[in-house]
Amino acid sequence: MVTAVAQRLASQRKEIDDTLAAFALSPTQLQEVKAKMHMELERGLKKDSHPTASVKMLPTYVYRTPDGTERGKYLALDLGGTNFRVLVVKIRTGMRNSVRMYNKIYAIPLEIMQGTGEELFDHIVQCISDFLDYMGMKNTRLPLGFTFSFPCNQTGIDKGDLVCWTKGFKATECEGYDVVDMLREAIKRRNEFDLDIVAIVNDTVGTMMTCAYEDPKCQIGLIAGTGSNVCYMEEMKNIEFVEGDEGQMCVNTEWGGFGENDNIEDIRTRYDREVDGGSLNPGKQRFEKMTSGMYLGEIVRQILIDLTKHGLLFRGRITERLKTKGIFETKFLSQIESDRLALLQVRSILQSLGLDSTCDDSIIVKEVCGAVSHRAAQICGAGMAAVVDKIRENRGLDNLEITVGVDGTLYKLHPHFSTILKDTVRELAPNCKVDFILSEDGSGKGAALITAVAQQLESNSKFFSAL
C-alpha cells in the first residue's frame, strides 16, 4: 500500500511538472524571442512592411524629453482602464523644480466601455465638467494633454486615429476615428466649457517623460501592469513613413501585438490559446496576453481547472468559483507568490477566493502562479533586451548606458517580476547597462510634461516639421 501511494504521488508530481515545463524557457528560446522582437521592431519602421507588422511602431510626434525648463498650469485626462482621471498639473521651475497635481477619479461603467463611442465621450466630458466645477475652473481655458492608453495612429501631436480597442473596451464607432475630434465634438455637444487640446499621449510615453524629467538618461518607457507596452526614442532617419531625417522621435511600439503573425507559436501553450480564444479580441495582442496582469490570472485559472479535472487539485472538484473569469487579479498572484507568506496564509487567500484547498493544493497553486509570472517576466525582459540593443546599434556604440521609466502594478507589486525582468535584460543585452526607475504618475504628470514640451517646440517651430 505504501508503495502504491508513493507511485501515485510520483505520477501526480510528474503530471504537474510536465504541465508547467511548457512555461520554462531555455536561454536559447529567450534569445530567439529577442531576435524575433528585434526583427519586428525593424519591420514596423520600414515603409513597405509597416502596415503588416505585428509590432506597430506608431509615431507619437514627441521629439524630445523634458529639459527642466517646462512651466505652467495644465489640464490632464487619463483614460486607460475602468477608471478615468481628470487632473490639474502645476509645473514650476526655479531653484528646485516641482510638479503639483490635483485629481479626481471617475468610474467608467461596463455599459459605457462597451456601448457607443458617443456615449463614452459624453461620459468623459461629463466627468471633466464635474471636475472643473469642483476646482472652480469652468471659465479657465487651460492647455490639455489627453493620456489615451490604446493604440493610435498619430499624424500629429494632437491627432490620433484609434487603431483598435484593448483592455476590455469595445465602444462602437471609434476604431479608425480621430480620438481628439471625438473629444472636441463631445465638448461642443455639452456646450459648457472650452479646452485647448494640445496633445494626445500614450501612457507609456507619459511614463518615459515623467522619469526623464528626473533622469536625463531615461529614453525608454515600459508599462507592466494591466497591459504591456514599450516606447523609446528612435532616430528620425529610421522611421521611413514619417517625413524628416534629423533628430529623434518617441515611437510607441505597441509590442503587445507581437506574435500576431504566428512567429512565437513555439512558446505559446494550449492555456495561452484557451485564454486568447475566450478574450474579446481573439488572435490579437498575443504577447500582451502572455505578459500583462489582465491575462496572467486567467492563464493560472485555466491551468488550475485542467489540473483539477485530472484530480490533482481541490479534490477533483471544479467549483463555480473556479469557473469564474477574473478571480485571480494581479494582487492575489502577488500575494500568493510572496516569499513572506506561509502555506496556511496562501490557503487562506485561496479560501477567500472561494477555493477550498489543502496545504498540498496551496503548494501547487503557488508553483503554477510562479511558472506563469516567471515566463511573463522573462519574455518581457527579452523584448526589452531587443529594444536597448537596437538603440545601442542606432548610435554605433560598443556599450550603452540608458534608463527605463516603468509603471504598472505587475512591476510594482509582484515580488519577483521586476528582478527576473532585469536579470533577463542583463543576460541578453550584456553590452547595455540598463537602470530601471519607477514612474511617479506618468499618466498625469507625463501628459502635462508632453503638453509643455509640445508648446515649447511649437513656439520654436523648427522642431515641428509637421506643423
mmCIF file of C-alpha atoms in Angstrom, residues 44 51 53 68 75 125 137 182 290 336 342 378 409 413 467:
data_model
loop_
_atom_site.group_PDB
_atom_site.id
_atom_site.type_symbol
_atom_site.label_atom_id
_atom_site.label_comp_id
_atom_site.label_asym_id
_atom_site.label_seq_id
_atom_site.Cartn_x
_atom_site.Cartn_y
_atom_site.Cartn_z
ATOM 1 C CA GLY A 44 7.424 48.242 -38.031
ATOM 2 C CA PRO A 51 1.158 48.197 -42.450
ATOM 3 C CA ALA A 53 3.978 44.484 -38.893
ATOM 4 C CA GLY A 68 13.760 71.130 -16.867
ATOM 5 C CA LEU A 75 -5.257 70.011 -17.507
ATOM 6 C CA VAL A 125 -16.941 65.243 -20.873
ATOM 7 C CA MET A 137 -12.195 76.474 -13.152
ATOM 8 C CA MET A 182 -14.421 62.803 -30.839
ATOM 9 C CA MET A 290 1.371 36.330 -22.092
ATOM 10 C CA ILE A 336 0.331 34.003 -3.317
ATOM 11 C CA ALA A 342 3.400 30.659 4.912
ATOM 12 C CA GLN A 378 11.454 36.599 -18.931
ATOM 13 C CA THR A 409 1.005 47.126 -10.903
ATOM 14 C CA LEU A 413 3.521 44.799 -6.660
ATOM 15 C CA LEU A 467 3.244 71.961 -38.060
#
